[in-house]
């Protein structure tokens, strides 16, 4: 259970999430919870009709549910919405808002005199802000983080402890970066001298641009472009332990699960979904709305297209085709 900083009435929550209330709107909510762990004062949700009876019998004080719950209440207030899970997430933003932090610079932080800080910036213990960095209003820089020269952080960003942002990186507004992430590091680019067999570093002088409302998980690394840019577009959500190589373009509202690795110069169009441990080779193109199952492998220069189509396996192919291949292999195994 998560305790709320301030009790809210069912009416207040309903207005915030644009729900229709069945029952007593004056009931006070003091927490959010799952159906199983709910106590008096908690708000819960169900998004399937088969789960409604359990929710109504729980100790929760109110339930967010789909329109299937109309006429099936037992006196417990119900907030009717078309998307219960989404409404619950939005209600949590109201109910579980973080307590307001006191802005300021901790005495142990190091801020270059040419850095520019907007109003209500928080810089925690041991953080370093280098020359000509610009920090937007209401942004927090967590303890031990390093913000390189000429970095531009937008407003209301939240950097957890020990984030490293290399020089020249730009972040939009409301970007969340979790601990251990490294943004703007050099890409993996080398040129081999055919005469000696030795490798020499190819220039990595490009940019990293991260747009508004992106979230980046713990220990994720995103390389700057080699000569041009790496770009993460608005609303992308990137899990822990993801690597994105140089010159990649990640589209709007893309979701990338943990341990995925992207080589250089890959284009991911909007609304693509990656399962965990996906590997994508250089210059591949994943078009809008494609879904990649866990441990899928995409070959170099490959183009995957088909909104809503799930791909699986290595090399990646449509799930139906992949399952047919597995069935054929199983038949062959039984014949041996």
Rosetta silent file (secondary structure, phi, psi, omega in degrees, C-alpha in Angstrom):
SEQUENCE: XXXXXXXXXXXXXXXXXXXXXXXXXXXXXXXXXXXXXXXXXXXXXXXXXXXXXXXXXXXXXXXXXXXXXXXXXXXXXXXXXXXXXXXXXXXXXXXXXXXXXXXXXXXXXXXXXXXXXXXXXXXXXXXXXXXXXXXXXXXXXXXXXXXXXXXXXXXXXXXXXXXXXXXXXXXXXXXXXXXXXXXXXXXXXXXXXXXXXXXXXXXXXXXXXXXXXXXXXXXXXXXXXXXXXXXXXXXXXXXXXXXXXXXXXXXXXXXXXXXXXXXXXXXXXXXXXXXXXXXXXXXXXXXXXXXXXXXXXXXXXXXXXXXXXXXXXXXXXXXXXXXXXXXXXXXXXXXX
SCORE:     score description
SCORE:     0.000 S_00000001
   1 L     0.000  140.845  176.022    0.000    0.000    0.000 S_00000001
   2 E  -108.014  123.232  179.776    1.133    3.534   -0.782 S_00000001
   3 E   -76.375  146.422 -178.146    0.143    6.209    1.704 S_00000001
   4 E   -96.408  143.760  177.423   -1.228    9.452    0.395 S_00000001
   5 E   -70.171  -22.655 -178.018    0.098   12.840    1.446 S_00000001
   6 E  -151.504  128.764  177.235   -3.460   14.195    1.565 S_00000001
   7 E   -61.646  145.642  177.387   -6.828   12.410    1.619 S_00000001
   8 E  -129.562  144.776  177.739   -8.975   12.983   -1.471 S_00000001
   9 E   -79.459  158.748  175.042  -12.669   12.406   -1.946 S_00000001
  10 H   -56.878  -38.390  179.268  -14.022   10.066   -4.584 S_00000001
  11 H   -60.696  -44.464  179.695  -15.530   13.129   -6.263 S_00000001
  12 H   -60.972  -44.846 -179.483  -12.123   14.835   -6.530 S_00000001
  13 H   -65.824  -42.671 -179.871  -10.530   11.757   -8.026 S_00000001
  14 H   -60.461  -41.598  178.526  -13.423   11.223  -10.437 S_00000001
  15 H   -65.401  -36.686 -178.659  -13.154   14.781  -11.700 S_00000001
  16 H   -67.390  -38.197 -177.178   -9.412   14.383  -12.172 S_00000001
  17 H  -101.884    4.505  179.018   -9.741   11.195  -14.262 S_00000001
  18 L    58.455   53.630  179.662  -13.083   12.164  -15.867 S_00000001
  19 L  -107.449  156.369  172.100  -15.005    9.240  -14.421 S_00000001
  20 E   -97.871  130.416 -173.321  -18.709    8.777  -13.724 S_00000001
  21 E   -99.052  132.980  168.010  -19.375    7.849  -10.105 S_00000001
  22 E  -110.386  116.867  179.699  -21.833    5.271   -8.879 S_00000001
  23 L   112.831 -163.841 -172.071  -22.279    5.594   -5.117 S_00000001
  24 L   -76.027  113.970 -178.617  -21.136    7.969   -2.418 S_00000001
  25 L   -77.728  -11.472 -175.666  -18.829   10.680   -3.812 S_00000001
  26 L   -88.430   -6.738 -179.870  -17.818   11.894   -0.363 S_00000001
  27 L   -57.458  134.969 -178.238  -15.861    8.759    0.603 S_00000001
  28 E   -91.672  136.528  179.009  -12.267    9.667    1.484 S_00000001
  29 E  -110.309  131.444 -177.293   -9.334    7.891   -0.158 S_00000001
  30 E  -125.762    8.984  179.437   -6.027    7.585    1.660 S_00000001
  31 E  -171.923  167.349  170.084   -4.095    5.042   -0.412 S_00000001
  32 E  -123.005  152.808 -175.107   -3.853    2.962   -3.592 S_00000001
  33 L  -163.495  171.008  167.842   -3.397   -0.795   -3.675 S_00000001
  34 L   -78.444  166.945  177.618   -3.989   -4.041   -5.512 S_00000001
  35 L   -59.956  -39.574 -174.476   -7.248   -5.885   -4.935 S_00000001
  36 L   -70.249  -34.816 -174.030   -5.445   -8.453   -2.795 S_00000001
  37 L  -101.989    3.498 -172.669   -3.685   -6.007   -0.467 S_00000001
  38 L   -64.489  145.245  173.744   -6.352   -3.293   -0.251 S_00000001
  39 L  -127.884  174.279  178.397   -7.430   -1.839    3.091 S_00000001
  40 L   -57.084  133.791 -177.791   -9.994    0.706    4.104 S_00000001
  41 L    96.706  -11.417 -178.472   -9.253    4.009    2.391 S_00000001
  42 E   -84.289  150.824  169.898   -7.561    2.428   -0.635 S_00000001
  43 E  -104.620  134.223  177.972   -8.469    2.924   -4.286 S_00000001
  44 E  -128.681  176.132  175.891   -8.196   -0.139   -6.552 S_00000001
  45 E  -143.290  156.021  169.874   -9.041   -0.930  -10.179 S_00000001
  46 L  -137.896  140.062  178.914  -10.261   -3.813  -12.314 S_00000001
  47 L  -117.541   10.822  175.093  -10.215   -3.954  -16.102 S_00000001
  48 L  -134.748  140.293 -176.386  -12.050   -7.246  -16.610 S_00000001
  49 H   -61.882  -33.029 -177.799  -15.621   -8.058  -15.647 S_00000001
  50 H   -65.817  -19.255 -179.843  -14.613  -11.424  -14.196 S_00000001
  51 H   -92.817   -3.494 -172.013  -12.522   -9.583  -11.570 S_00000001
  52 H   -66.520  -42.758 -175.917  -15.301   -7.239  -10.477 S_00000001
  53 H   -62.234  -40.752  177.645  -16.839   -9.397   -7.766 S_00000001
  54 H   -63.144  -37.525  178.828  -13.492   -9.817   -6.005 S_00000001
  55 H   -67.473  -41.305 -178.319  -12.930   -6.070   -6.110 S_00000001
  56 H   -68.801  -27.869  179.497  -16.372   -5.317   -4.703 S_00000001
  57 H   -87.933   -6.515 -178.875  -15.805   -7.803   -1.867 S_00000001
  58 L   -72.792  173.921  178.359  -12.376   -6.389   -1.012 S_00000001
  59 L   -84.146    0.559 -179.418  -11.697   -3.975    1.838 S_00000001
  60 L   -61.245  152.782 -179.028  -10.992   -1.129   -0.610 S_00000001
  61 L   -87.839  -20.928  179.472  -13.061    2.025   -0.245 S_00000001
  62 E  -156.583  156.692 -175.439  -13.557    2.625   -3.998 S_00000001
  63 E  -131.019  132.419  166.716  -13.050    0.859   -7.318 S_00000001
  64 E   -93.065  128.875 -176.432  -12.156    2.129  -10.775 S_00000001
  65 E  -147.485  165.211  175.768  -13.798   -0.132  -13.351 S_00000001
  66 L   -76.534  177.440 -177.767  -14.967   -0.255  -16.953 S_00000001
  67 H   -64.532  -12.554  175.705  -18.533    0.304  -18.061 S_00000001
  68 H   -62.546  -17.643 -177.790  -19.179   -3.394  -17.473 S_00000001
  69 H   -84.690   -8.013 -179.086  -19.605   -2.470  -13.784 S_00000001
  70 L   -60.194  128.479  178.972  -22.688   -0.304  -14.359 S_00000001
  71 L    79.930    5.833 -176.991  -25.604   -1.736  -12.385 S_00000001
  72 L  -122.869   26.084 -178.530  -23.414   -4.285  -10.592 S_00000001
  73 L   -88.936  164.430 -178.547  -22.344   -2.323   -7.540 S_00000001
  74 L  -126.894   24.785 -177.979  -22.942   -3.286   -3.916 S_00000001
  75 L   104.951  -21.440  175.100  -22.765    0.114   -2.233 S_00000001
  76 L   -74.626  133.736  179.523  -19.017    0.590   -2.647 S_00000001
  77 E   -59.497  136.432  177.984  -18.315    3.680   -4.814 S_00000001
  78 E  -124.465  132.202  176.796  -17.351    2.796   -8.381 S_00000001
  79 E  -102.386  111.751 -175.585  -15.669    5.174  -10.829 S_00000001
  80 E   -89.965  128.100  179.599  -16.716    4.184  -14.352 S_00000001
  81 L  -144.394  165.669  178.532  -14.243    4.839  -17.180 S_00000001
  82 L   -82.520  -25.440 -179.109  -13.452    3.398  -20.605 S_00000001
  83 L  -130.532   87.070 -173.498   -9.817    2.592  -19.702 S_00000001
  84 H   -59.808  -43.150 -177.757   -9.570    1.529  -16.041 S_00000001
  85 H   -63.848  -42.119  178.512   -5.832    0.882  -15.921 S_00000001
  86 H   -65.158  -42.846  179.330   -5.054    4.264  -17.474 S_00000001
  87 H   -63.395  -38.385  177.889   -7.479    6.046  -15.140 S_00000001
  88 H   -63.365  -42.402  178.290   -5.884    4.322  -12.125 S_00000001
  89 H   -61.518  -40.168  179.561   -2.423    5.476  -13.255 S_00000001
  90 H   -70.195  -37.928  177.199   -3.712    9.024  -13.576 S_00000001
  91 H   -61.545  -37.361  178.553   -5.429    8.851  -10.194 S_00000001
  92 H   -62.676  -33.292  177.324   -2.105    7.808   -8.676 S_00000001
  93 H   -62.039  -35.278  178.550   -0.542   10.989  -10.046 S_00000001
  94 H   -77.469  -48.049 -171.871   -3.074   12.960   -8.018 S_00000001
  95 H   -76.731  -36.446 -172.490   -3.127   10.835   -4.903 S_00000001
  96 L  -110.122   29.200  177.921    0.521    9.851   -4.656 S_00000001
  97 L   -57.566  136.885  179.942    2.188   13.058   -5.772 S_00000001
  98 L   -62.334  144.422  177.047    5.667   13.314   -4.304 S_00000001
  99 L   -62.047  142.265 -175.427    6.008   15.691   -1.419 S_00000001
 100 L   -64.328  126.005 -179.573    7.319   19.020   -2.589 S_00000001
 101 L   -88.180  154.595  179.054   11.080   19.164   -2.288 S_00000001
 102 L   -85.751  117.584 -178.686   12.964   22.223   -1.162 S_00000001
 103 L   -69.173  160.598  177.648   14.970   23.597   -4.098 S_00000001
 104 E   146.153  175.549 -178.164   18.575   24.634   -3.700 S_00000001
 105 E  -111.694  122.401  178.937   22.195   23.564   -4.124 S_00000001
 106 L   -65.207  143.957 -178.492   23.744   21.238   -1.563 S_00000001
 107 L   -57.114  -26.493 -178.610   27.012   22.592   -0.116 S_00000001
 108 L   -86.987   -7.382  177.811   28.945   19.587   -1.434 S_00000001
 109 L   -74.341  153.474  178.307   27.744   20.052   -5.021 S_00000001
 110 E  -118.067  116.145 -178.801   30.049   21.709   -7.563 S_00000001
 111 E  -122.469  119.694 -179.574   28.388   24.138   -9.977 S_00000001
 112 L   -62.101  144.875 -175.406   30.509   26.019  -12.506 S_00000001
 113 L   -67.689  -16.533  177.296   30.090   29.768  -12.347 S_00000001
 114 L   -96.439    0.905  172.668   29.098   29.856  -16.026 S_00000001
 115 L   -71.067  151.994 -178.093   26.319   27.294  -15.604 S_00000001
 116 E  -120.883  117.410 -177.259   22.810   28.734  -15.832 S_00000001
 117 E  -112.460  128.271  176.014   20.171   27.520  -13.379 S_00000001
 118 L   -78.394 -175.872 -179.052   16.491   28.435  -13.658 S_00000001
 119 L   -67.798  149.762  171.237   14.160   28.862  -10.678 S_00000001
 120 L    59.971   35.315  174.072   13.461   26.023   -8.235 S_00000001
 121 L   -84.725  142.010  176.263   16.335   23.799   -9.339 S_00000001
 122 E  -116.759  125.998  176.954   17.530   21.124   -6.885 S_00000001
 123 E  -125.100  114.675 -170.715   21.140   19.918   -6.959 S_00000001
 124 L   -88.112 -175.945 -171.713   21.866   17.183   -4.430 S_00000001
 125 L   -54.301  129.043  170.977   24.978   15.995   -2.594 S_00000001
 126 L    72.445    5.891  178.346   28.162   15.635   -4.626 S_00000001
 127 L   -73.368  153.999  179.551   26.629   16.466   -8.002 S_00000001
 128 E  -125.522  128.883  176.029   28.747   18.297  -10.581 S_00000001
 129 E  -121.117  117.526 -170.107   27.398   20.806  -13.113 S_00000001
 130 L   -89.764 -179.206 -172.448   29.999   21.876  -15.658 S_00000001
 131 L   -56.806  133.305  173.006   30.645   25.024  -17.660 S_00000001
 132 L    65.947   12.881  172.238   27.773   26.536  -19.689 S_00000001
 133 L   -68.624  148.019  179.429   25.284   23.848  -18.700 S_00000001
 134 E  -123.774  124.010 -175.939   21.666   25.075  -18.607 S_00000001
 135 E  -115.860  123.323 -175.143   19.241   23.576  -16.089 S_00000001
 136 L   -77.110  166.324 -176.575   15.503   24.194  -16.534 S_00000001
 137 L   -57.637  137.068  173.818   12.976   25.229  -13.918 S_00000001
 138 L    65.422   21.793  177.597   11.985   22.699  -11.239 S_00000001
 139 L   -89.768  143.258  177.189   14.565   20.140  -12.392 S_00000001
 140 E  -113.167  133.151  174.413   16.296   17.863   -9.872 S_00000001
 141 E  -113.326  114.674 -172.764   19.849   16.565  -10.267 S_00000001
 142 L   -70.678  164.563 -176.938   20.414   13.587   -7.985 S_00000001
 143 L   -56.283  136.305  175.733   23.380   12.989   -5.711 S_00000001
 144 L    76.429    2.517  179.575   26.638   12.134   -7.451 S_00000001
 145 L   -76.423  155.257  178.074   25.385   12.972  -10.923 S_00000001
 146 E  -125.611  122.406  179.406   27.627   14.689  -13.480 S_00000001
 147 E  -110.681  113.287 -172.335   26.221   17.176  -15.988 S_00000001
 148 L   -72.201  175.299  179.975   28.785   17.942  -18.694 S_00000001
 149 L   -63.214  141.010  175.423   29.640   21.212  -20.348 S_00000001
 150 L    62.999   17.351  171.795   26.986   22.769  -22.590 S_00000001
 151 L   -72.275  144.433  177.687   24.346   20.247  -21.551 S_00000001
 152 E  -123.398  111.442  176.535   20.795   21.608  -21.755 S_00000001
 153 E  -103.854  131.557 -179.817   18.222   20.120  -19.372 S_00000001
 154 L   -74.907 -167.502 -178.372   14.599   21.189  -19.796 S_00000001
 155 L   -81.514  148.672  173.147   12.024   21.996  -17.127 S_00000001
 156 L    57.740   32.711  172.750   10.741   19.505  -14.534 S_00000001
 157 L   -81.932  154.308 -179.517   13.320   16.841  -15.337 S_00000001
 158 E  -132.546  105.546  178.454   14.143   14.290  -12.621 S_00000001
 159 E  -104.018  120.956  179.302   17.632   12.782  -12.570 S_00000001
 160 L   -77.524  173.591 -176.003   18.196   10.119   -9.936 S_00000001
 161 L   -58.841  147.274  171.659   21.591    9.645   -8.245 S_00000001
 162 L    63.885   38.180  169.796   24.725    8.859  -10.248 S_00000001
 163 L   -90.195  139.708  177.135   23.493    9.810  -13.708 S_00000001
 164 E  -119.571  123.549  178.087   26.205   10.888  -16.163 S_00000001
 165 E  -120.630  115.446 -177.840   25.398   13.205  -19.054 S_00000001
 166 L   -70.339  167.834 -174.395   28.265   13.939  -21.441 S_00000001
 167 L   -59.781  143.337  172.105   28.881   17.369  -22.919 S_00000001
 168 L    81.231   -1.218 -179.032   26.441   18.877  -25.388 S_00000001
 169 L   -73.725  142.885  178.035   23.495   16.560  -24.723 S_00000001
 170 E  -116.297  128.684  173.261   20.025   18.129  -24.861 S_00000001
 171 E  -116.593  139.504  176.394   17.053   16.888  -22.796 S_00000001
 172 L   -78.227 -156.392 -178.712   13.522   18.218  -23.218 S_00000001
 173 L   -87.980  149.803  172.972   10.967   18.811  -20.474 S_00000001
 174 L    59.564   35.333  176.112    9.761   16.228  -17.929 S_00000001
 175 L   -87.510  134.963  177.292   12.471   13.701  -18.750 S_00000001
 176 E  -111.579  128.200  179.098   13.134   11.060  -16.074 S_00000001
 177 E  -127.231  121.471 -176.029   16.582    9.426  -15.928 S_00000001
 178 L   -88.214  167.379 -170.472   17.226    6.627  -13.428 S_00000001
 179 L   -56.764  141.300  174.736   20.428    5.857  -11.563 S_00000001
 180 L    83.681   -5.257  179.088   23.505    4.735  -13.438 S_00000001
 181 L   -68.265  146.216  177.408   22.341    5.871  -16.867 S_00000001
 182 E  -126.137  120.185 -174.730   24.991    7.302  -19.187 S_00000001
 183 E  -117.377  126.636  175.115   23.829    9.677  -21.924 S_00000001
 184 E    91.170   15.259  176.977   25.954   10.931  -24.787 S_00000001
 185 E   -69.455  164.665 -179.865   28.926    8.587  -24.505 S_00000001
 186 L   -63.761  142.415  172.589   31.024    7.840  -27.588 S_00000001
 187 L   -73.031  166.780 -177.175   29.641    5.357  -30.057 S_00000001
 188 L   -90.125   81.604 -176.000   31.475    2.116  -30.846 S_00000001
 189 L  -131.142  121.658 -178.140   33.182    3.250  -34.033 S_00000001
 190 E  -140.670  153.462  176.124   36.650    2.258  -35.237 S_00000001
 191 E  -118.403  131.615 -178.614   38.540    2.060  -38.529 S_00000001
 192 E   -93.059  128.241  174.119   41.008   -0.753  -39.152 S_00000001
 193 L   -76.627  112.967 -175.921   44.348    0.026  -40.724 S_00000001
 194 L   -67.176  -22.119 -179.871   44.715   -2.713  -43.334 S_00000001
 195 L   -75.496  -39.277 -174.893   48.471   -2.332  -43.299 S_00000001
 196 L  -108.271  -17.284 -175.779   48.942   -2.907  -39.561 S_00000001
 197 L    79.541    1.979 -178.921   45.671   -4.554  -38.512 S_00000001
 198 L   -87.809  154.300  179.403   45.272   -1.997  -35.741 S_00000001
 199 E  -100.361  138.247  174.138   42.069   -0.117  -35.000 S_00000001
 200 E  -121.072  144.075 -174.500   41.838    3.666  -34.821 S_00000001
 201 E   -69.196  130.434  172.629   38.918    5.563  -33.333 S_00000001
 202 L   -83.001  143.539 -176.371   36.428    7.093  -35.774 S_00000001
 203 L   -55.327  137.227  176.446   35.258   10.572  -34.716 S_00000001
 204 L  -125.136   75.324 -171.232   32.320   10.580  -32.292 S_00000001
 205 L  -118.270   12.381 -178.296   31.449   14.280  -32.323 S_00000001
 206 L   -79.502 -164.262 -173.308   27.704   14.191  -32.985 S_00000001
 207 E  -117.292  162.567  167.229   24.786   15.053  -30.707 S_00000001
 208 E  -124.910  121.799 -179.653   22.263   13.316  -28.500 S_00000001
 209 E  -118.128  120.450  179.071   18.780   14.868  -28.476 S_00000001
 210 E  -117.129  120.086 -173.043   16.178   13.557  -26.037 S_00000001
 211 L   -84.523 -175.945 -174.255   12.705   15.046  -26.448 S_00000001
 212 L   -62.762  150.686  167.654    9.934   15.714  -23.900 S_00000001
 213 L    63.032   27.336  174.807    8.370   13.085  -21.613 S_00000001
 214 L   -89.188  144.484  172.150   10.994   10.380  -22.160 S_00000001
 215 E  -122.835  133.062 -175.182   11.874    7.977  -19.325 S_00000001
 216 E  -122.915  125.791 -172.477   15.248    6.208  -19.276 S_00000001
 217 L   -77.811  172.309 -177.208   15.865    3.235  -16.995 S_00000001
 218 L   -63.801  138.280  176.157   18.717    2.438  -14.631 S_00000001
 219 L    60.187   25.967  173.117   22.113    1.606  -16.166 S_00000001
 220 L   -87.969  146.237  179.263   20.933    2.333  -19.685 S_00000001
 221 E  -124.404  134.339  178.004   23.442    3.814  -22.127 S_00000001
 222 E  -130.202  118.376 -176.157   22.649    6.001  -25.138 S_00000001
 223 E   -82.806  149.903  171.475   25.508    7.031  -27.428 S_00000001
 224 L   -70.815  165.371  173.605   25.843   10.359  -29.175 S_00000001
 225 L   -66.085  158.368  176.201   25.882   10.423  -32.976 S_00000001
 226 L   -71.451  -63.771  176.751   29.185    9.875  -34.744 S_00000001
 227 L  -114.800  -21.113 -178.297   28.989   12.913  -37.035 S_00000001
 228 L  -113.788 -122.413 -175.078   25.265   13.680  -36.852 S_00000001
 229 E  -137.016  152.928  161.777   22.761   12.893  -34.088 S_00000001
 230 E  -101.495  135.425 -176.924   21.127   10.197  -32.035 S_00000001
 231 E  -133.586  130.482  173.699   17.515   11.184  -31.278 S_00000001
 232 E  -110.913  114.502 -171.586   14.981    9.822  -28.783 S_00000001
 233 L   -85.210  169.150 -170.785   11.583   11.243  -29.668 S_00000001
 234 L   -49.813  133.803  169.790    8.761   12.373  -27.408 S_00000001
 235 L    78.835    3.424  177.782    7.251    9.904  -24.981 S_00000001
 236 L   -65.853  144.277  179.777    9.622    6.988  -25.545 S_00000001
 237 E  -123.156  117.401 -173.171    9.963    4.674  -22.524 S_00000001
 238 E  -118.834  124.555 -174.035   13.269    2.836  -22.167 S_00000001
 239 L   -76.832 -175.987  177.239   13.753    0.151  -19.508 S_00000001
 240 L   -68.412  151.716  169.503   16.834   -0.707  -17.440 S_00000001
 241 L    58.596   40.160  175.289   20.020   -2.073  -19.014 S_00000001
 242 L  -104.495  142.407  173.786   19.251   -1.007  -22.580 S_00000001
 243 E  -118.671  130.112  176.921   21.960    0.070  -25.015 S_00000001
 244 E  -121.864  117.708 -174.900   21.240    2.418  -27.943 S_00000001
 245 L   -79.087  178.656 -174.278   24.127    2.939  -30.343 S_00000001
 246 L   -68.008  148.274  175.861   25.177    6.011  -32.281 S_00000001
 247 L    68.425   15.479  175.777   22.997    7.612  -34.980 S_00000001
 248 L   -79.160  152.291  172.250   19.850    5.752  -33.922 S_00000001
 249 E  -124.922  118.074 -179.157   16.435    7.392  -34.152 S_00000001
 250 E  -106.333  123.058 -172.159   13.807    6.173  -31.671 S_00000001
 251 L   -77.076  176.054 -179.114   10.252    7.261  -32.554 S_00000001
 252 L   -63.964  138.762  173.938    7.462    8.694  -30.444 S_00000001
 253 L    59.196   27.408  172.149    5.902    6.441  -27.806 S_00000001
 254 L   -76.071  142.308  177.938    8.282    3.555  -28.457 S_00000001
 255 E  -119.831  125.831 -176.967    8.598    1.096  -25.557 S_00000001
 256 E  -125.778  116.915 -178.287   11.869   -0.836  -25.110 S_00000001
 257 L   -83.365  170.062 -168.005   12.155   -3.547  -22.436 S_00000001
 258 L   -59.342  150.931  173.649   15.283   -4.468  -20.489 S_00000001
 259 L    65.748   19.913  173.093   18.532   -5.835  -21.943 S_00000001
 260 L   -80.772  143.963  178.203   17.718   -4.802  -25.493 S_00000001
 261 E  -128.177  127.603  178.539   20.669   -3.760  -27.631 S_00000001
 262 E  -114.553  125.330  174.783   20.538   -1.532  -30.719 S_00000001
 263 L   -73.148 -169.750 -175.642   23.554   -1.189  -33.010 S_00000001
 264 L   -79.452  156.710  170.448   24.272    2.015  -34.894 S_00000001
 265 L    59.517   42.275  178.137   22.145    3.864  -37.464 S_00000001
 266 L  -102.559  140.718  176.419   18.860    2.114  -36.675 S_00000001
 267 E  -111.731  123.372  176.553   15.473    3.738  -37.280 S_00000001
 268 E  -117.455  113.850 -179.077   12.584    2.814  -34.995 S_00000001
 269 L   -78.104  174.824 -170.635    9.298    4.440  -36.001 S_00000001
 270 L   -65.530  152.566  173.739    6.579    5.460  -33.548 S_00000001
 271 L    64.731   19.814  172.816    4.596    3.055  -31.355 S_00000001
 272 L   -78.055  144.758  179.479    6.978    0.119  -31.771 S_00000001
 273 E  -121.474  126.169  177.060    7.129   -2.263  -28.782 S_00000001
 274 E  -106.417  130.975  165.976   10.261   -4.249  -27.866 S_00000001
 275 L   -75.920 -177.748 -178.494   10.234   -7.252  -25.560 S_00000001
 276 L   -73.925  150.884  173.066   13.267   -7.983  -23.404 S_00000001
 277 L    61.295   30.688  174.431   16.675   -8.969  -24.784 S_00000001
 278 L   -78.008  141.601  174.988   15.942   -7.967  -28.369 S_00000001
 279 E  -121.056  130.118 -179.106   18.982   -7.422  -30.577 S_00000001
 280 E  -125.439  125.564 -176.765   18.870   -5.190  -33.653 S_00000001
 281 L   -86.559  170.303 -169.241   21.818   -4.960  -36.049 S_00000001
 282 L   -59.944  144.517  174.494   23.078   -1.872  -37.849 S_00000001
 283 L    65.183   14.216  174.642   20.981    0.088  -40.359 S_00000001
 284 L   -73.194  159.796  179.938   17.818   -1.925  -39.661 S_00000001
 285 E  -135.010  120.918  179.183   14.446   -0.177  -39.887 S_00000001
 286 E  -109.984  115.711 -171.217   11.469   -1.097  -37.701 S_00000001
 287 L   -88.136  169.941 -168.593    8.315    0.566  -38.998 S_00000001
 288 L   -49.468  131.729  170.041    5.337    1.980  -37.116 S_00000001
 289 L    77.700    4.221  177.976    3.441   -0.235  -34.691 S_00000001
 290 L   -70.228  147.548  175.081    5.575   -3.374  -35.049 S_00000001
 291 E  -118.102  131.502 -179.946    5.944   -5.603  -31.954 S_00000001
 292 E  -114.126  119.208 -179.484    9.159   -7.558  -31.292 S_00000001
 293 L   -72.065  164.473 -177.647    8.954  -10.515  -28.916 S_00000001
 294 L   -54.763  135.650  177.665   11.602  -11.292  -26.309 S_00000001
 295 L    67.191   18.613  173.882   15.032  -12.312  -27.648 S_00000001
 296 L   -66.347  144.260  176.035   14.115  -11.466  -31.243 S_00000001
 297 E  -120.422  126.623 -178.523   17.095  -10.832  -33.505 S_00000001
 298 E  -110.458  125.478 -174.223   16.901   -8.405  -36.431 S_00000001
 299 L   -76.854  161.254  179.854   19.590   -8.714  -39.115 S_00000001
 300 L   -57.151  139.899  175.507   21.558   -5.785  -40.605 S_00000001
 301 L    65.625    7.616  179.967   19.661   -3.581  -43.090 S_00000001
 302 L   -73.137  144.535  174.161   16.457   -5.535  -42.476 S_00000001
 303 E  -115.764  123.559  175.480   13.103   -3.718  -42.727 S_00000001
 304 E  -110.937  128.098 -179.807   10.212   -4.946  -40.573 S_00000001
 305 L  -139.093  157.514  179.474    6.773   -3.525  -41.308 S_00000001
 306 L   129.331   93.289 -177.914    3.167   -4.203  -40.366 S_00000001
 307 L   -58.410  126.223  179.096    1.336   -2.227  -37.723 S_00000001
 308 L    83.783    0.117  179.998    0.232   -4.577  -34.940 S_00000001
 309 L   -89.178  132.290  178.227    2.197   -7.543  -36.281 S_00000001
 310 E   -93.704  132.184  175.832    4.339   -9.450  -33.766 S_00000001
 311 E  -111.748  149.472 -177.005    7.745  -10.716  -34.874 S_00000001
 312 E  -147.952  158.121  172.265    9.719  -13.419  -33.084 S_00000001
 313 L    83.972  179.066  177.576   12.898  -15.447  -33.330 S_00000001
 314 E  -132.437  120.178   -4.743   16.233  -14.973  -35.082 S_00000001
 315 L   -68.676  153.726 -175.064   16.129  -13.913  -37.823 S_00000001
 316 L   -61.396  133.046  172.760   12.921  -12.058  -36.969 S_00000001
 317 E  -146.656  162.820 -177.700    9.778  -13.258  -38.757 S_00000001
 318 E   -54.406  144.192 -174.110    6.048  -12.948  -38.098 S_00000001
 319 H   -55.676  -41.929 -179.247    4.932  -14.904  -35.042 S_00000001
 320 H   -59.715  -42.608  177.862    2.573  -17.137  -37.015 S_00000001
 321 H   -65.077  -41.464  179.489    5.414  -18.181  -39.313 S_00000001
 322 H   -61.387  -44.484  179.609    7.718  -18.725  -36.344 S_00000001
 323 H   -65.773  -36.559  176.505    5.171  -20.993  -34.623 S_00000001
 324 H   -62.362  -40.183  178.879    4.673  -23.014  -37.818 S_00000001
 325 H   -64.511  -41.167  178.066    8.431  -23.596  -37.982 S_00000001
 326 H   -62.829  -40.826  179.298    8.469  -24.762  -34.361 S_00000001
 327 H   -64.050  -40.937  179.091    5.591  -27.159  -35.057 S_00000001
 328 H   -63.902  -40.914  178.466    7.392  -28.557  -38.110 S_00000001
 329 H   -65.634  -37.151  178.511   10.561  -29.090  -36.104 S_00000001
 330 H   -65.323  -38.772  178.184    8.581  -30.855  -33.386 S_00000001
 331 H   -64.385  -41.956  178.779    7.064  -33.230  -35.983 S_00000001
 332 H   -63.118  -39.881  179.801   10.506  -34.028  -37.357 S_00000001
 333 H   -63.335  -37.359 -179.216   11.811  -34.722  -33.858 S_00000001
 334 H   -70.014  -25.622 -178.947    8.981  -37.192  -33.191 S_00000001
 335 H   -76.358  -20.444 -177.578    9.779  -39.116  -36.393 S_00000001
 336 L   -76.124    0.000    0.000   13.345  -39.776  -35.302 S_00000001
